[in-house]
mmCIF file of C-alpha atoms in Angstrom:
data_model
loop_
_atom_site.group_PDB
_atom_site.id
_atom_site.type_symbol
_atom_site.label_atom_id
_atom_site.label_comp_id
_atom_site.label_asym_id
_atom_site.label_seq_id
_atom_site.Cartn_x
_atom_site.Cartn_y
_atom_site.Cartn_z
ATOM 1 C CA MET A 1 -2.594 14.688 -37.839
ATOM 2 C CA GLU A 2 -4.370 14.371 -34.502
ATOM 3 C CA ILE A 3 -6.107 11.334 -33.043
ATOM 4 C CA SER A 4 -8.983 11.474 -30.568
ATOM 5 C CA LEU A 5 -8.826 8.744 -27.939
ATOM 6 C CA ILE A 6 -10.784 7.692 -24.878
ATOM 7 C CA LEU A 7 -8.801 6.837 -21.765
ATOM 8 C CA THR A 8 -10.681 4.696 -19.263
ATOM 9 C CA LEU A 9 -9.409 3.747 -15.807
ATOM 10 C CA HIS A 10 -10.322 0.151 -14.920
ATOM 11 C CA ASP A 11 -10.036 -1.842 -11.718
ATOM 12 C CA GLN A 12 -9.210 -5.537 -11.292
ATOM 13 C CA GLY A 13 -12.765 -6.505 -12.211
ATOM 14 C CA GLY A 14 -12.852 -4.479 -15.412
ATOM 15 C CA VAL A 15 -15.088 -1.787 -13.915
ATOM 16 C CA SER A 16 -14.451 1.706 -15.267
ATOM 17 C CA HIS A 17 -13.834 4.331 -12.576
ATOM 18 C CA CYS A 18 -13.217 7.285 -14.851
ATOM 19 C CA GLN A 19 -13.147 8.141 -18.536
ATOM 20 C CA LYS A 20 -11.342 10.985 -20.242
ATOM 21 C CA PRO A 21 -11.492 11.986 -23.909
ATOM 22 C CA VAL A 22 -8.124 13.227 -25.165
ATOM 23 C CA THR A 23 -6.547 14.336 -28.416
ATOM 24 C CA PHE A 24 -2.900 13.786 -29.318
ATOM 25 C CA PRO A 25 -0.765 14.148 -32.454
ATOM 26 C CA ASP A 26 -0.376 10.782 -34.146
ATOM 27 C CA GLU A 27 3.407 11.003 -33.592
ATOM 28 C CA THR A 28 2.897 10.941 -29.811
ATOM 29 C CA THR A 29 4.841 8.081 -28.261
ATOM 30 C CA ILE A 30 3.422 5.769 -25.618
ATOM 31 C CA LYS A 31 5.971 7.199 -23.187
ATOM 32 C CA GLU A 32 4.590 10.691 -23.797
ATOM 33 C CA LEU A 33 1.067 9.356 -23.431
ATOM 34 C CA SER A 34 2.043 7.790 -20.098
ATOM 35 C CA LYS A 35 3.271 11.138 -18.809
ATOM 36 C CA ALA A 36 -0.091 12.660 -19.709
ATOM 37 C CA ILE A 37 -1.920 9.849 -17.893
ATOM 38 C CA ASN A 38 0.205 10.545 -14.826
ATOM 39 C CA SER A 39 -0.926 14.166 -14.898
ATOM 40 C CA PHE A 40 -4.579 13.094 -15.198
ATOM 41 C CA TRP A 41 -4.779 10.363 -12.544
ATOM 42 C CA SER A 42 -1.512 10.565 -10.575
ATOM 43 C CA ILE A 43 -0.376 7.133 -11.751
ATOM 44 C CA HIS A 44 3.380 7.176 -12.198
ATOM 45 C CA GLU A 45 4.585 5.750 -15.478
ATOM 46 C CA ASN A 46 6.214 2.837 -13.660
ATOM 47 C CA TYR A 47 2.821 1.791 -12.276
ATOM 48 C CA GLN A 48 0.829 2.059 -15.498
ATOM 49 C CA GLU A 49 -0.541 -0.860 -17.470
ATOM 50 C CA LEU A 50 -2.047 0.189 -20.804
ATOM 51 C CA TYR A 51 -4.269 -1.984 -22.974
ATOM 52 C CA HIS A 52 -5.674 -1.556 -26.475
ATOM 53 C CA LYS A 53 -8.235 -4.004 -27.807
ATOM 54 C CA GLY A 54 -7.404 -6.466 -25.049
ATOM 55 C CA LYS A 55 -3.641 -6.471 -25.612
ATOM 56 C CA GLN A 56 -1.144 -4.784 -23.324
ATOM 57 C CA ILE A 57 0.919 -2.008 -24.892
ATOM 58 C CA ILE A 58 4.570 -2.745 -24.179
ATOM 59 C CA SER A 59 6.676 -0.562 -26.487
ATOM 60 C CA LEU A 60 7.166 2.898 -24.969
ATOM 61 C CA LYS A 61 8.911 4.271 -28.062
ATOM 62 C CA SER A 62 6.136 3.350 -30.505
ATOM 63 C CA THR A 63 3.887 6.150 -31.714
ATOM 64 C CA LEU A 64 0.113 6.161 -31.924
ATOM 65 C CA ARG A 65 0.381 6.020 -35.705
ATOM 66 C CA GLN A 66 2.755 3.052 -35.633
ATOM 67 C CA LEU A 67 0.334 1.192 -33.371
ATOM 68 C CA HIS A 68 -2.516 1.929 -35.825
ATOM 69 C CA PHE A 69 -4.694 3.910 -33.425
ATOM 70 C CA LYS A 70 -7.823 5.458 -34.887
ATOM 71 C CA ASP A 71 -10.224 8.124 -33.693
ATOM 72 C CA ASP A 72 -12.348 7.070 -30.703
ATOM 73 C CA ASP A 73 -10.170 4.074 -29.911
ATOM 74 C CA VAL A 74 -10.219 3.163 -26.228
ATOM 75 C CA ILE A 75 -7.097 2.762 -24.105
ATOM 76 C CA VAL A 76 -7.684 0.906 -20.855
ATOM 77 C CA VAL A 77 -5.491 2.107 -18.011
ATOM 78 C CA LYS A 78 -4.819 -0.026 -14.936
ATOM 79 C CA HIS A 79 -2.672 0.646 -11.893
ATOM 80 C CA ALA A 80 -0.035 -2.065 -11.431
ATOM 81 C CA ALA A 81 -0.780 -2.064 -7.689
ATOM 82 C CA LEU A 82 -4.213 -3.575 -8.342
ATOM 83 C CA LYS A 83 -2.620 -6.962 -7.599
ATOM 84 C CA CYS A 84 -1.523 -5.567 -4.259
ATOM 85 C CA TRP A 85 -5.072 -4.298 -3.642
ATOM 86 C CA VAL A 86 -6.559 -7.721 -4.342
ATOM 87 C CA ASN A 87 -4.099 -9.357 -1.934
ATOM 88 C CA PHE A 88 -4.856 -6.693 0.671
ATOM 89 C CA LEU A 89 -8.591 -7.448 0.469
ATOM 90 C CA SER A 90 -7.921 -11.186 0.649
ATOM 91 C CA HIS A 91 -5.865 -10.884 3.839
ATOM 92 C CA CYS A 92 -8.457 -8.559 5.348
ATOM 93 C CA ASP A 93 -11.082 -11.246 4.768
ATOM 94 C CA VAL A 94 -8.967 -13.611 6.879
ATOM 95 C CA VAL A 95 -8.605 -10.927 9.568
ATOM 96 C CA ASN A 96 -12.390 -10.693 9.831
ATOM 97 C CA ASP A 97 -12.990 -14.448 9.740
ATOM 98 C CA THR A 98 -13.665 -15.233 13.398
ATOM 99 C CA LYS A 99 -13.643 -18.959 12.597
ATOM 100 C CA ALA A 100 -10.091 -18.831 11.231
ATOM 101 C CA ASP A 101 -7.062 -19.831 13.289
ATOM 102 C CA ARG A 102 -5.896 -16.979 15.532
ATOM 103 C CA ASN A 103 -2.316 -17.148 14.267
ATOM 104 C CA ASP A 104 -3.547 -17.064 10.666
ATOM 105 C CA ARG A 105 -5.630 -13.985 11.427
ATOM 106 C CA LYS A 106 -2.663 -12.292 13.092
ATOM 107 C CA ALA A 107 -0.338 -13.130 10.193
ATOM 108 C CA SER A 108 -2.883 -11.804 7.700
ATOM 109 C CA ALA A 109 -3.238 -8.612 9.729
ATOM 110 C CA TYR A 110 0.501 -7.942 9.476
ATOM 111 C CA LEU A 111 0.508 -8.749 5.758
ATOM 112 C CA ALA A 112 -2.540 -6.536 5.156
ATOM 113 C CA ILE A 113 -0.810 -3.608 6.839
ATOM 114 C CA ASP A 114 2.375 -4.191 4.853
ATOM 115 C CA LEU A 115 0.334 -4.256 1.636
ATOM 116 C CA SER A 116 -1.475 -1.125 2.763
ATOM 117 C CA ALA A 117 1.866 0.666 3.038
ATOM 118 C CA GLN A 118 2.720 -0.422 -0.514
ATOM 119 C CA LEU A 119 -0.595 0.940 -1.759
ATOM 120 C CA GLU A 120 0.137 4.271 -0.113
ATOM 121 C CA SER A 121 3.663 4.522 -1.511
ATOM 122 C CA SER A 122 2.398 3.814 -5.040
ATOM 123 C CA LYS A 123 -0.324 6.500 -4.664
ATOM 124 C CA PHE A 124 -2.853 3.855 -5.621
ATOM 125 C CA LEU A 125 -5.678 5.555 -3.751
ATOM 126 C CA LEU A 126 -5.177 8.835 -5.594
ATOM 127 C CA ALA A 127 -6.191 7.022 -8.766
ATOM 128 C CA TYR A 128 -8.941 4.883 -7.215
ATOM 129 C CA ALA A 129 -10.499 7.344 -4.786
ATOM 130 C CA ASP A 130 -13.643 5.177 -4.654
ATOM 131 C CA PHE A 131 -11.624 2.574 -2.754
ATOM 132 C CA GLY A 132 -10.632 5.025 -0.038
ATOM 133 C CA THR A 133 -13.427 4.249 2.411
ATOM 134 C CA THR A 134 -12.927 0.494 2.060
ATOM 135 C CA TRP A 135 -9.177 0.891 2.589
ATOM 136 C CA VAL A 136 -9.600 2.935 5.781
ATOM 137 C CA GLN A 137 -12.145 0.502 7.230
ATOM 138 C CA LYS A 138 -10.228 -2.684 6.462
ATOM 139 C CA ARG A 139 -6.861 -1.285 7.458
ATOM 140 C CA GLY A 140 -8.403 -0.188 10.746
ATOM 141 C CA GLN A 141 -9.734 -3.700 11.342
ATOM 142 C CA ALA A 142 -6.248 -5.160 10.841
ATOM 143 C CA LEU A 143 -4.708 -2.589 13.182
ATOM 144 C CA ARG A 144 -7.299 -3.229 15.878
ATOM 145 C CA LEU A 145 -6.560 -6.959 15.793
ATOM 146 C CA ILE A 146 -2.858 -6.236 16.287
ATOM 147 C CA ASP A 147 -3.532 -3.645 18.995
ATOM 148 C CA ARG A 148 -5.083 -6.374 21.135
ATOM 149 C CA LEU A 149 -1.539 -7.672 21.436
ATOM 150 C CA LEU A 150 -0.207 -4.333 22.699
ATOM 151 C CA PRO A 151 0.511 -5.479 26.298
ATOM 152 C CA ALA A 152 2.638 -8.365 25.004
ATOM 153 C CA PHE A 153 4.249 -6.014 22.498
ATOM 154 C CA LYS A 154 5.332 -3.678 25.322
ATOM 155 C CA GLU A 155 6.826 -6.490 27.358
ATOM 156 C CA SER A 156 8.706 -7.739 24.301
ATOM 157 C CA ALA A 157 10.091 -4.254 23.622
ATOM 158 C CA LYS A 158 11.253 -3.891 27.233
ATOM 159 C CA ALA A 159 12.984 -7.267 27.130
ATOM 160 C CA PHE A 160 14.703 -6.433 23.852
ATOM 161 C CA PHE A 161 16.100 -3.067 24.943
ATOM 162 C CA ALA A 162 17.105 -4.477 28.329
ATOM 163 C CA SER A 163 19.211 -7.054 26.495
ATOM 164 C CA LEU A 164 21.054 -4.190 24.777
ATOM 165 C CA ASP A 165 21.434 -2.067 27.915
ATOM 166 C CA PRO A 166 20.294 -3.433 31.291
ATOM 167 C CA GLU A 167 20.243 0.130 32.673
ATOM 168 C CA SER A 168 17.841 1.428 30.042
ATOM 169 C CA THR A 169 14.203 2.191 30.710
ATOM 170 C CA VAL A 170 11.341 2.104 28.228
ATOM 171 C CA GLU A 171 8.199 4.213 28.388
ATOM 172 C CA PHE A 172 5.226 4.094 26.032
ATOM 173 C CA GLU A 173 2.724 6.657 24.875
ATOM 174 C CA PRO A 174 0.095 6.713 22.114
ATOM 175 C CA LYS A 175 0.761 8.587 18.902
ATOM 176 C CA THR A 176 -1.728 9.632 16.213
ATOM 177 C CA VAL A 177 -0.930 11.441 12.969
ATOM 178 C CA GLY A 178 -3.960 11.885 10.739
ATOM 179 C CA ILE A 179 -5.521 8.449 10.323
ATOM 180 C CA MET A 180 -2.285 6.747 11.398
ATOM 181 C CA SER A 181 -2.189 5.623 15.002
ATOM 182 C CA GLY A 182 0.476 3.749 16.899
ATOM 183 C CA THR A 183 2.762 3.739 19.915
ATOM 184 C CA ILE A 184 5.903 5.651 20.839
ATOM 185 C CA ALA A 185 8.570 3.666 22.663
ATOM 186 C CA LYS A 186 10.848 6.084 24.527
ATOM 187 C CA VAL A 187 14.123 4.369 25.357
ATOM 188 C CA ASN A 188 16.284 6.149 27.958
ATOM 189 C CA ASP A 189 19.743 5.444 29.278
ATOM 190 C CA ALA A 190 22.396 7.487 31.058
ATOM 191 C CA GLU A 191 23.808 9.029 27.908
ATOM 192 C CA LEU A 192 20.978 9.521 25.486
ATOM 193 C CA GLN A 193 17.270 9.342 24.914
ATOM 194 C CA ILE A 194 15.932 7.636 21.821
ATOM 195 C CA LYS A 195 12.382 8.016 20.609
ATOM 196 C CA ILE A 196 11.122 5.269 18.345
ATOM 197 C CA VAL A 197 7.897 6.340 16.707
ATOM 198 C CA VAL A 198 6.366 3.327 15.063
ATOM 199 C CA GLU A 199 3.213 1.339 14.816
ATOM 200 C CA ALA A 200 3.405 -2.089 16.408
ATOM 201 C CA TYR A 201 3.772 -3.882 13.085
ATOM 202 C CA ILE A 202 6.674 -1.650 12.035
ATOM 203 C CA LEU A 203 8.535 -2.339 15.276
ATOM 204 C CA ARG A 204 7.977 -6.041 14.687
ATOM 205 C CA LEU A 205 9.693 -5.788 11.330
ATOM 206 C CA ILE A 206 12.583 -3.649 12.570
ATOM 207 C CA LEU A 207 13.334 -5.639 15.707
ATOM 208 C CA GLY A 208 12.429 -9.078 14.387
ATOM 209 C CA ILE A 209 9.742 -9.996 16.915
ATOM 210 C CA THR A 210 8.885 -13.630 16.272
ATOM 211 C CA ASP A 211 6.195 -14.024 18.899
ATOM 212 C CA LEU A 212 4.544 -11.082 20.591
ATOM 213 C CA ASN A 213 3.035 -13.368 23.192
ATOM 214 C CA SER A 214 6.293 -14.948 24.326
ATOM 215 C CA GLY A 215 8.359 -11.772 24.248
ATOM 216 C CA ASN A 216 11.084 -13.387 22.159
ATOM 217 C CA PHE A 217 13.148 -11.455 19.594
ATOM 218 C CA TRP A 218 15.760 -12.394 17.084
ATOM 219 C CA CYS A 219 18.111 -10.045 15.251
#
């Protein structure tokens, strides 16, 4: 026996972004249903949250028949990274709040960019394409705030690599790949040349920059 269902993709506010009518045998498991949802909206099974009549579906081995699904029942699908999206928007609001403390704005900018990377890795924006423009704009605002600190960032990088090898030299050049933009730090010494291709916030995480203005590092 087959069951006709309606899959609807919701955001954090309960707004439907897409609906898809589907038909499955009643012996279809939730795990099998999740694989189908992945093929529809590129949401990996590990990132899916499924709801039926307001309750989250937890058991992956249960079948549609065992869960008492009927024709035209609605399954609400949410991406687990919606929480990350909400936090990203919240930190971006702080970034754009000119009345907020400068250090708070800077900290929120770094956190927003970190959250942005998590959204990308989870393919969140493939599911919620409507959020794409907002993501690009707000991520760009966070990056621009950090880029104002680029001169201090360069001095900090020079000081760090000099502490490792006093004979080394560091050169910088811009780097853009698609919508990603950042800075290349080319570190040279007598034996080898190392190219570190990172955006400022990534270098901060790798090297442990505690204060871009003071040029201090810890490792």
